[in-house]
Tab-separated table of C-alpha atoms in Angstrom:
chain	number	residue	atom	x	y	z
A	1	MET	CA	-83.575	-25.498	107.835
A	2	LEU	CA	-82.327	-26.573	104.429
A	3	ASN	CA	-78.684	-26.994	103.486
A	4	HIS	CA	-78.453	-28.642	100.077
A	5	ILE	CA	-76.056	-27.781	97.267
A	6	VAL	CA	-75.417	-29.189	93.799
A	7	ILE	CA	-72.388	-28.187	91.738
A	8	MET	CA	-70.898	-29.379	88.469
A	9	GLY	CA	-67.299	-28.966	87.423
A	10	ARG	CA	-64.030	-30.633	86.502
A	11	LEU	CA	-61.644	-32.238	88.970
A	12	THR	CA	-58.456	-30.191	89.299
A	13	ARG	CA	-56.463	-33.243	90.444
A	14	ASP	CA	-56.986	-36.932	91.104
A	15	PRO	CA	-59.098	-37.601	94.204
A	16	GLU	CA	-57.057	-38.341	97.322
A	17	LEU	CA	-58.447	-41.368	99.157
A	18	ARG	CA	-57.459	-41.688	102.808
A	19	TYR	CA	-58.739	-43.641	105.780
A	20	THR	CA	-59.557	-42.457	109.279
A	21	GLN	CA	-58.027	-44.231	112.289
A	22	SER	CA	-61.181	-46.349	112.492
A	23	GLY	CA	-60.803	-47.368	108.821
A	24	THR	CA	-63.510	-45.153	107.309
A	25	PRO	CA	-62.639	-44.110	103.737
A	26	VAL	CA	-62.734	-40.411	102.844
A	27	ALA	CA	-61.864	-38.839	99.491
A	28	GLY	CA	-60.973	-35.202	98.993
A	29	PHE	CA	-60.852	-33.338	95.689
A	30	THR	CA	-61.462	-29.911	94.182
A	31	LEU	CA	-63.951	-29.040	91.442
A	32	ALA	CA	-63.342	-26.129	89.068
A	33	VAL	CA	-66.817	-24.645	88.568
A	34	ASP	CA	-67.405	-21.948	85.943
A	35	ARG	CA	-69.737	-19.112	86.798
A	36	ASP	CA	-72.709	-18.524	84.480
A	37	PHE	CA	-71.698	-14.966	83.642
A	38	THR	CA	-68.619	-13.302	82.189
A	39	SER	CA	-66.477	-10.596	83.747
A	40	ARG	CA	-67.196	-7.065	82.519
A	41	GLU	CA	-63.501	-6.187	82.526
A	42	SER	CA	-62.029	-9.188	80.719
A	43	GLY	CA	-65.105	-10.726	79.072
A	44	GLU	CA	-64.050	-14.140	80.385
A	45	LYS	CA	-65.926	-16.531	82.608
A	46	GLN	CA	-64.686	-16.723	86.153
A	47	THR	CA	-64.026	-20.050	87.815
A	48	ASP	CA	-64.493	-21.027	91.457
A	49	PHE	CA	-62.419	-23.827	92.952
A	50	ILE	CA	-64.580	-25.677	95.450
A	51	ASP	CA	-63.301	-28.330	97.859
A	52	VAL	CA	-65.388	-31.493	98.106
A	53	VAL	CA	-65.214	-34.290	100.675
A	54	ALA	CA	-66.866	-37.674	100.063
A	55	TRP	CA	-67.111	-40.298	102.813
A	56	ARG	CA	-67.435	-44.094	102.823
A	57	GLN	CA	-68.693	-45.756	99.609
A	58	THR	CA	-69.073	-42.400	97.869
A	59	GLY	CA	-65.408	-41.627	98.536
A	60	GLU	CA	-64.319	-45.032	97.257
A	61	PHE	CA	-66.516	-44.585	94.160
A	62	VAL	CA	-64.939	-41.208	93.371
A	63	SER	CA	-61.388	-42.468	93.796
A	64	LYS	CA	-62.083	-45.455	91.550
A	65	HIS	CA	-64.003	-43.808	88.689
A	66	PHE	CA	-62.801	-40.178	88.531
A	67	SER	CA	-59.479	-38.549	87.757
A	68	LYS	CA	-58.059	-35.114	86.992
A	69	GLY	CA	-60.160	-33.416	84.294
A	70	SER	CA	-63.263	-35.583	84.788
A	71	MET	CA	-66.590	-33.758	84.806
A	72	ALA	CA	-68.453	-34.483	88.052
A	73	ILE	CA	-71.680	-33.440	89.713
A	74	ALA	CA	-71.533	-33.264	93.501
A	75	SER	CA	-74.699	-33.167	95.596
A	76	GLY	CA	-74.582	-32.656	99.341
A	77	ARG	CA	-74.363	-29.971	101.990
A	78	LEU	CA	-72.186	-26.913	102.464
A	79	GLN	CA	-70.003	-27.046	105.558
A	80	ILE	CA	-67.926	-24.250	107.068
A	81	ARG	CA	-64.914	-25.486	109.026
A	82	GLU	CA	-63.099	-23.336	111.533
A	83	TRP	CA	-59.459	-24.110	112.307
A	84	THR	CA	-56.291	-22.514	113.624
A	85	ASP	CA	-53.236	-22.202	111.385
A	86	ARG	CA	-49.614	-22.677	112.466
A	87	GLU	CA	-49.283	-19.017	113.431
A	88	GLY	CA	-52.317	-19.270	115.730
A	89	ASN	CA	-54.684	-17.336	113.443
A	90	LYS	CA	-58.284	-18.487	113.261
A	91	ARG	CA	-59.304	-19.528	109.760
A	92	ARG	CA	-62.517	-20.598	108.052
A	93	SER	CA	-62.942	-22.690	104.959
A	94	ALA	CA	-65.995	-23.822	103.040
A	95	GLU	CA	-66.344	-27.282	101.553
A	96	ILE	CA	-69.061	-29.516	100.237
A	97	VAL	CA	-69.706	-32.777	102.053
A	98	ALA	CA	-70.991	-34.877	99.163
A	99	ASP	CA	-73.785	-37.383	99.627
A	100	ASN	CA	-73.763	-38.318	95.929
A	101	ILE	CA	-71.329	-37.925	93.058
A	102	TYR	CA	-72.522	-38.348	89.478
A	103	PHE	CA	-70.738	-38.532	86.136
A	104	GLY	CA	-71.065	-35.214	84.326
A	105	GLU	CA	-70.285	-36.510	80.841
A	106	SER	CA	-70.000	-39.683	78.810
A	107	LYS	CA	-66.882	-41.741	79.290
A	108	ARG	CA	-65.301	-43.273	76.223
A	109	LYS	CA	-63.170	-46.386	76.172
A	110	SER	CA	-59.809	-46.205	74.448
A	111	ASP	CA	-61.321	-47.836	71.319
A	112	GLY	CA	-63.888	-45.015	71.092
A	113	THR	CA	-66.955	-46.977	72.176
A	114	GLU	CA	-69.128	-45.637	74.953
A	115	SER	CA	-68.802	-47.396	78.305
A	116	TYR	CA	-71.378	-45.432	80.322
A	117	ARG	CA	-73.612	-42.398	80.031
A	118	GLY	CA	-73.643	-39.460	82.448
A	119	GLY	CA	-75.248	-40.246	85.786
A	120	THR	CA	-74.044	-43.639	86.829
A	121	ALA	CA	-71.880	-46.589	85.907
A	122	PRO	CA	-73.369	-49.496	83.921
A	123	SER	CA	-72.965	-51.892	86.842
A	124	ASP	CA	-75.582	-49.834	88.670
A	125	PHE	CA	-78.174	-50.435	85.927
A	126	GLY	CA	-77.406	-53.834	84.499
A	127	GLU	CA	-77.871	-54.166	80.744
A	128	TYR	CA	-79.887	-51.394	79.124
A	129	ASP	CA	-81.762	-51.745	75.858
A	130	SER	CA	-83.960	-49.034	74.365
A	131	ILE	CA	-85.722	-51.476	72.014
A	132	PRO	CA	-88.354	-53.698	73.663
A	133	LYS	CA	-87.569	-57.389	73.418
A	134	PRO	CA	-90.128	-59.738	71.837
A	135	GLY	CA	-92.738	-60.805	74.363
A	136	SER	CA	-92.230	-57.711	76.521
A	137	ALA	CA	-95.180	-55.915	78.108
A	138	PHE	CA	-94.835	-52.993	75.678
A	139	ALA	CA	-95.598	-53.117	71.976
A	140	GLU	CA	-95.665	-50.566	69.211
A	141	LEU	CA	-99.175	-49.548	68.141
A	142	ASP	CA	-100.144	-50.220	64.571
A	143	ASP	CA	-101.422	-47.017	63.014
A	144	ALA	CA	-103.507	-48.922	60.398
A	145	ASP	CA	-106.954	-48.274	61.908
A	146	GLY	CA	-106.208	-44.628	62.791
A	147	GLU	CA	-107.826	-44.814	66.228
A	148	LEU	CA	-105.989	-44.787	69.508
A	149	PRO	CA	-107.319	-46.918	72.376
A	150	PHE	CA	-107.788	-43.927	74.714
């Protein structure tokens, strides 16, 4: 069986990082996810508010790098929890248990320069350069002879 879900939306509040009794970090937050279609009655897009839970390093990552209003992409599995409320009624709630959380947009520093591009933080890549450095294995072909080597 397959249970995999990917959603993209904005955090409705700052992630709440807590720790289990054994010291395992877990972050909880809610993503506001717009539907692709508009309502016939109002002509407006509807929004779903989806609870997300991220464990261990993923939870710590979310609590460190995301805040209310941040665009995030959550990838994981859908989980249905059953519980009993204070009045003794049985309840069910759906949440996503996230395996990975990605940045959904560019983050800008306060001086307006870009600090990372959607997907991951710069510390995960090291330095990135789109222009090959001299002596690299790749070189630009000279179009002088008009023939390509393949």
